[in-house]
Amino acid sequence: MSQHPASVGKYELEQFLGGGMSHVYRAKDRVLGRRVALKLLTEEGTSDAETKARFLLEARMASNINHENIISIYDFGEDQGRPFIVMEFLEGESLRDAIRKQHLGDFQSRMRIALQVARALDHIHARKIIHRDVKPENIHVDAGGKVKLVDFGIAKAEGVQLTRAGFTLGTPHYMAPEQVLGKPLTPQADIYAFGVLLFELLTGAKLLGGGGVEKIFHEVLHAPLNLEPLKTANVPAAVCALIERCTAKEPAARPQTFAPVCEEIERLAPREKQPKSVPKPQLQSAAPKAAEGLPAFLKKRTANALCALNKLPPALRTRGGLMFLAGSAVVALLLALYAIVALAHLL
């Protein structure tokens, strides 16, 4: 896109990043001096009452969510009649790009990504929000493996109805059967999409084959899902079973919340062990050698002296540190002798 507004409110637009009905820009907050991402509804979107209402609903919902694995919303409003949302600017790439470029690391790394996604979805479900568009494009991963769930554009809050009759929202490959049929959705729709995403995360391939939307929807509704690629990828049987439960045709057969899903993933992919602390240098090992051939009372005193040395700070346990201590002791002794002599002359 060659043309874009120079600014929106206090935000200076620097680069167009992409978008459809809404455009996303890298921008700079001129007041706070920080880089942000700004999502601006197009003129076409602004002229459609439902699209505008959905955009504003996204802003209100997302701005009330605070979680380490969900993108932070800083501000939202309207500029010259066009709604905008200001978000944190994320470094890294979408999970889609990470899968395509094979940037995901080993099995444990992939499961840690899955766990963060599950925790984010569990958090929004606790606030009566269904995302409804869980897919790799809506998950961001930074270089350190930190995950952020993004884009609440078609999320639905409990008790809010915006979808036109007969119009289904979502991305075909990740839509649950009830979502395809346009039925009222529950959190189990996100759990289904998560199962499909976990399959793709572990195999690098989509769960459903190619073809048009009608073919995909037929598979979602009627065909048993092919989980064989999981075995080919040497995915543990327990993880295969979890994916199978999450992608069950009937919502009642899936986990009812993300809490047991998170627990299962934590059990299957425990945190990495912390590196063992490096032991402090010890001098006791020199005690037997140093005490060889000494009388018993000197052996005891030598051992005591070495124990005392081990209690010194590491910096003083070096050759230079010990020489410094010895020199300090000599100076202290000379000062004491001088004080004694001076006191004797006075008397």
Coordinates of C-alpha atoms in Angstrom, one line a residue:
M1 CA 0.0 0.0 0.0
S2 CA 1.6 3.3 -1.1
Q3 CA -0.7 5.8 0.5
H4 CA -1.7 5.9 4.2
P5 CA -2.6 8.7 6.6
A6 CA 0.3 10.5 8.1
S7 CA -1.1 10.3 11.6
V8 CA -4.0 9.2 13.7
G9 CA -4.5 11.4 16.7
K10 CA -1.2 11.5 18.6
Y11 CA 0.1 8.5 16.7
E12 CA 2.5 9.0 13.8
L13 CA 2.1 6.2 11.2
E14 CA 5.5 4.8 10.0
Q15 CA 4.8 1.7 8.0
F16 CA 1.8 -0.2 6.6
L17 CA 2.0 -3.8 7.9
G18 CA -1.1 -5.4 6.2
G19 CA -4.8 -6.0 6.7
G20 CA -8.1 -6.3 4.9
M21 CA -11.2 -4.6 6.3
S22 CA -8.9 -3.0 8.8
H23 CA -5.3 -1.8 8.2
V24 CA -2.5 -2.4 10.6
Y25 CA 0.5 0.1 10.9
R26 CA 3.6 0.4 12.8
A27 CA 3.3 3.7 14.5
K28 CA 4.9 6.0 17.1
D29 CA 3.2 7.5 20.1
R30 CA 4.4 11.1 19.9
V31 CA 3.6 11.7 23.6
L32 CA 5.2 8.7 25.2
G33 CA 7.8 8.1 22.5
R34 CA 7.1 4.4 22.2
R35 CA 6.5 2.2 19.2
V36 CA 3.1 0.7 18.8
A37 CA 0.9 -1.2 16.4
L38 CA -2.2 0.7 15.2
K39 CA -5.2 -1.0 13.7
L40 CA -7.4 1.4 11.7
L41 CA -10.8 0.5 10.2
T42 CA -11.0 1.2 6.5
E43 CA -13.5 3.7 5.1
E44 CA -15.4 0.7 3.7
G45 CA -15.6 -1.0 7.1
T46 CA -16.6 2.3 8.8
S47 CA -19.6 2.6 6.4
D48 CA -20.9 -0.8 7.4
A49 CA -22.7 -0.6 10.7
E50 CA -22.1 -4.2 11.8
T51 CA -18.4 -4.2 10.9
K52 CA -17.9 -0.9 12.8
A53 CA -19.8 -2.3 15.8
R54 CA -17.7 -5.5 15.7
F55 CA -14.5 -3.5 15.6
L56 CA -15.5 -1.4 18.6
L57 CA -16.5 -4.6 20.4
E58 CA -13.1 -6.0 19.7
A59 CA -11.5 -2.9 21.2
R60 CA -13.6 -3.0 24.4
M61 CA -13.1 -6.7 24.9
A62 CA -9.4 -6.8 24.3
S63 CA -8.7 -3.7 26.4
N64 CA -10.1 -5.4 29.4
I65 CA -7.9 -8.4 29.1
N66 CA -4.5 -8.5 31.0
H67 CA -2.5 -11.7 30.5
E68 CA 1.1 -12.4 29.7
N69 CA 0.1 -14.5 26.6
I70 CA -2.4 -12.0 25.2
I71 CA -1.5 -8.9 23.2
S72 CA -1.9 -5.7 25.3
I73 CA -4.2 -2.9 24.2
Y74 CA -3.0 0.6 25.0
D75 CA -5.7 2.8 23.6
F76 CA -8.7 3.0 21.2
G77 CA -11.0 5.6 19.9
E78 CA -12.0 7.4 16.6
D79 CA -10.2 9.8 14.4
Q80 CA -12.2 11.6 11.7
G81 CA -15.0 9.1 12.2
R82 CA -12.7 6.0 11.7
P83 CA -12.3 3.7 14.7
F84 CA -8.7 2.7 15.7
I85 CA -7.1 0.4 18.2
V86 CA -3.6 0.9 19.6
M87 CA -1.7 -2.3 20.6
E88 CA 1.8 -3.3 21.8
F89 CA 4.2 -3.7 18.9
L90 CA 5.4 -7.3 18.7
E91 CA 8.8 -8.5 17.5
G92 CA 9.0 -11.9 16.0
E93 CA 6.7 -13.8 13.7
S94 CA 3.3 -15.5 13.4
L95 CA 3.1 -19.1 14.4
R96 CA 2.2 -19.8 10.8
D97 CA 5.6 -18.4 9.6
A98 CA 7.4 -20.2 12.4
I99 CA 5.8 -23.6 11.3
R100 CA 6.6 -22.9 7.7
K101 CA 10.2 -21.9 8.4
Q102 CA 10.7 -24.7 10.9
H103 CA 11.7 -22.3 13.7
L104 CA 9.8 -24.2 16.4
G105 CA 12.6 -26.3 17.9
D106 CA 12.1 -29.7 19.5
F107 CA 9.0 -31.4 20.9
Q108 CA 9.4 -29.8 24.3
S109 CA 9.6 -26.3 22.7
R110 CA 6.5 -26.9 20.7
M111 CA 4.5 -28.1 23.7
R112 CA 5.6 -25.1 25.6
I113 CA 4.1 -22.9 22.8
A114 CA 0.9 -25.0 23.0
L115 CA 0.7 -24.5 26.7
Q116 CA 0.9 -20.8 26.5
V117 CA -1.9 -20.7 23.8
A118 CA -4.0 -22.9 26.1
R119 CA -3.4 -20.6 29.1
A120 CA -4.4 -17.6 27.0
L121 CA -7.6 -19.2 25.9
D122 CA -8.4 -20.4 29.4
H123 CA -8.0 -16.8 30.6
I124 CA -10.5 -15.4 28.0
H125 CA -13.0 -18.2 28.6
A126 CA -13.0 -17.3 32.3
R127 CA -14.2 -13.9 31.2
K128 CA -17.0 -15.3 29.1
I129 CA -15.2 -14.6 25.7
I130 CA -14.9 -17.1 22.9
H131 CA -12.2 -16.3 20.4
R132 CA -13.7 -18.2 17.5
D133 CA -10.7 -17.8 15.2
V134 CA -7.9 -19.7 16.8
K135 CA -5.3 -20.4 14.1
P136 CA -1.5 -20.0 13.6
E137 CA -2.0 -16.6 12.0
N138 CA -3.5 -15.3 15.2
I139 CA -0.7 -16.5 17.4
H140 CA 2.6 -14.5 17.7
V141 CA 5.9 -16.1 18.8
D142 CA 9.0 -14.1 19.6
A143 CA 12.7 -15.3 19.4
G144 CA 12.6 -16.6 23.0
G145 CA 9.4 -18.7 22.4
K146 CA 7.1 -16.2 24.2
V147 CA 3.5 -16.5 22.8
K148 CA 0.9 -13.8 22.3
L149 CA -2.7 -14.5 21.3
V150 CA -3.8 -11.7 18.9
D151 CA -6.8 -10.6 16.9
F152 CA -10.2 -10.6 18.6
G153 CA -11.9 -9.4 15.4
I154 CA -14.6 -12.1 15.5
A155 CA -14.4 -12.9 19.2
K156 CA -17.8 -13.1 20.9
A157 CA -18.7 -12.0 24.3
E158 CA -21.5 -13.9 26.1
G159 CA -24.9 -12.3 25.4
V160 CA -23.7 -10.3 22.4
Q161 CA -25.1 -11.2 19.0
L162 CA -23.7 -9.5 15.9
T163 CA -23.5 -12.2 13.3
R164 CA -26.0 -11.9 10.4
A165 CA -28.4 -14.8 10.1
G166 CA -27.0 -17.5 7.9
F167 CA -23.5 -16.0 7.9
T168 CA -20.7 -18.1 9.5
L169 CA -17.5 -16.5 10.7
G170 CA -14.2 -18.4 11.1
T171 CA -11.4 -20.0 9.2
P172 CA -12.6 -23.3 7.6
H173 CA -9.6 -25.5 8.6
Y174 CA -10.0 -24.7 12.3
M175 CA -13.8 -24.5 12.6
A176 CA -15.7 -27.0 14.8
P177 CA -18.7 -28.8 13.4
E178 CA -21.1 -26.7 15.3
Q179 CA -19.4 -23.6 14.0
V180 CA -19.7 -24.8 10.4
L181 CA -23.4 -25.4 11.0
G182 CA -23.9 -21.9 12.4
K183 CA -25.0 -23.1 15.8
P184 CA -24.6 -21.1 19.0
L185 CA -21.0 -21.5 20.1
T186 CA -19.5 -22.5 23.4
P187 CA -15.8 -22.5 24.5
Q188 CA -15.6 -26.1 23.1
A189 CA -15.3 -24.4 19.6
D190 CA -12.0 -22.9 20.7
I191 CA -10.9 -26.2 22.2
Y192 CA -11.6 -27.9 18.8
A193 CA -9.6 -25.3 17.0
F194 CA -6.8 -25.7 19.6
G195 CA -6.7 -29.5 18.9
V196 CA -6.3 -28.8 15.1
L197 CA -3.6 -26.2 15.8
L198 CA -1.7 -28.6 18.1
F199 CA -1.7 -31.2 15.4
E200 CA -0.2 -28.7 13.0
L201 CA 2.3 -27.5 15.5
L202 CA 3.6 -31.0 16.0
T203 CA 3.5 -32.3 12.5
G204 CA 4.0 -29.2 10.4
A205 CA 1.0 -30.2 8.2
K206 CA -2.6 -29.2 8.2
L207 CA -5.0 -31.7 9.7
L208 CA -7.5 -31.4 6.9
G209 CA -6.6 -31.9 3.2
G210 CA -6.8 -29.3 0.5
G211 CA -9.8 -28.5 -1.7
G212 CA -12.5 -26.0 -1.6
V213 CA -14.5 -24.8 1.5
E214 CA -17.3 -27.3 0.8
K215 CA -14.9 -30.2 0.8
I216 CA -13.3 -29.0 4.1
F217 CA -16.7 -28.5 5.7
H218 CA -17.7 -32.1 4.6
E219 CA -14.6 -33.5 6.3
V220 CA -15.3 -31.5 9.4
L221 CA -18.9 -32.7 9.7
H222 CA -18.7 -36.3 8.5
A223 CA -15.2 -37.7 8.0
P224 CA -13.0 -39.1 10.8
L225 CA -10.0 -37.0 11.2
N226 CA -6.7 -38.6 10.1
L227 CA -4.3 -38.5 13.0
E228 CA -1.8 -41.0 11.5
P229 CA 0.8 -38.2 10.7
L230 CA 1.2 -37.8 14.5
K231 CA 2.5 -41.3 14.8
T232 CA 4.8 -40.7 11.8
A233 CA 6.2 -37.7 13.6
N234 CA 6.8 -39.9 16.7
V235 CA 4.3 -37.8 18.8
P236 CA 3.7 -39.6 22.2
A237 CA 0.5 -41.6 22.4
A238 CA -0.8 -39.4 25.3
V239 CA -0.5 -36.3 23.1
C240 CA -2.3 -38.0 20.2
A241 CA -5.1 -38.9 22.6
L242 CA -5.4 -35.3 23.8
I243 CA -5.7 -34.1 20.2
E244 CA -8.3 -36.7 19.5
R245 CA -10.3 -35.6 22.5
C246 CA -10.1 -31.9 21.6
T247 CA -11.2 -32.6 18.0
A248 CA -14.2 -34.8 18.8
K249 CA -17.2 -34.1 16.6
E250 CA -19.5 -33.6 19.5
P251 CA -18.7 -30.7 21.9
A252 CA -19.7 -32.8 24.9
A253 CA -16.9 -35.3 24.1
R254 CA -14.2 -32.6 24.2
P255 CA -12.6 -31.3 27.4
Q256 CA -15.1 -28.8 28.9
T257 CA -12.5 -26.2 29.8
F258 CA -8.9 -25.6 29.1
A259 CA -7.9 -26.3 32.7
P260 CA -7.5 -30.1 32.2
V261 CA -5.8 -29.4 28.8
C262 CA -3.2 -27.2 30.5
E263 CA -2.7 -29.8 33.2
E264 CA -2.2 -32.6 30.6
I265 CA 0.3 -30.5 28.6
E266 CA 2.2 -29.6 31.8
R267 CA 2.4 -33.3 32.7
L268 CA 3.6 -34.3 29.2
A269 CA 6.1 -31.4 28.7
P270 CA 7.5 -30.5 32.1
R271 CA 9.5 -27.3 32.5
E272 CA 13.2 -27.5 31.8
K273 CA 15.4 -28.3 34.8
Q274 CA 17.2 -25.3 36.2
P275 CA 21.0 -25.6 35.6
K276 CA 22.9 -26.8 38.7
S277 CA 24.8 -24.1 40.5
V278 CA 28.5 -24.3 40.1
P279 CA 30.1 -25.4 43.4
K280 CA 32.3 -22.8 45.1
P281 CA 36.0 -23.6 45.1
Q282 CA 37.0 -25.5 48.1
L283 CA 40.4 -25.7 49.8
Q284 CA 39.7 -28.7 52.0
S285 CA 41.1 -31.0 49.3
A286 CA 44.5 -29.5 50.0
A287 CA 44.3 -30.3 53.8
P288 CA 45.5 -33.9 53.7
K289 CA 48.5 -33.0 51.5
A290 CA 49.4 -30.0 53.5
A291 CA 49.2 -31.9 56.8
E292 CA 51.3 -34.9 55.7
G293 CA 54.3 -35.5 58.0
L294 CA 53.1 -32.9 60.7
P295 CA 52.5 -33.7 64.3
A296 CA 48.9 -34.4 65.4
F297 CA 48.4 -31.0 67.0
L298 CA 49.7 -29.2 63.9
K299 CA 47.5 -31.3 61.6
K300 CA 44.5 -30.2 63.6
R301 CA 45.5 -26.5 63.4
T302 CA 46.2 -26.8 59.6
A303 CA 42.8 -28.3 59.0
N304 CA 41.1 -25.5 61.1
A305 CA 43.0 -22.8 59.1
L306 CA 41.9 -24.3 55.8
C307 CA 38.3 -24.4 57.0
A308 CA 38.6 -20.7 57.9
L309 CA 40.0 -19.9 54.5
N310 CA 36.9 -21.6 52.8
K311 CA 34.7 -19.1 54.6
L312 CA 36.4 -16.2 52.9
P313 CA 34.8 -14.5 49.9
P314 CA 35.8 -16.1 46.6
A315 CA 37.8 -13.0 45.6
L316 CA 40.1 -13.5 48.7
R317 CA 40.6 -17.2 48.1
T318 CA 42.9 -16.6 45.2
R319 CA 46.7 -16.4 45.4
G320 CA 46.5 -12.6 45.1
G321 CA 43.8 -12.4 47.7
L322 CA 45.8 -14.5 50.2
M323 CA 48.9 -12.4 49.6
F324 CA 46.8 -9.3 50.3
L325 CA 45.6 -10.8 53.6
A326 CA 49.1 -11.8 54.6
G327 CA 50.4 -8.3 53.8
S328 CA 47.6 -6.7 55.8
A329 CA 48.3 -8.9 58.8
V330 CA 52.1 -7.9 58.7
V331 CA 51.1 -4.2 58.6
A332 CA 48.7 -4.6 61.4
L333 CA 51.4 -6.4 63.5
L334 CA 53.9 -3.7 62.9
L335 CA 51.4 -1.0 63.9
A336 CA 50.7 -2.9 67.1
L337 CA 54.4 -3.1 67.9
Y338 CA 54.9 0.6 67.2
A339 CA 52.0 1.4 69.5
I340 CA 53.5 -0.8 72.3
V341 CA 57.0 0.9 72.0
A342 CA 55.5 4.4 71.9
L343 CA 53.4 3.6 75.0
A344 CA 56.5 2.2 76.8
H345 CA 58.4 5.5 76.2
L346 CA 55.6 7.5 77.6
L347 CA 55.6 5.5 80.8

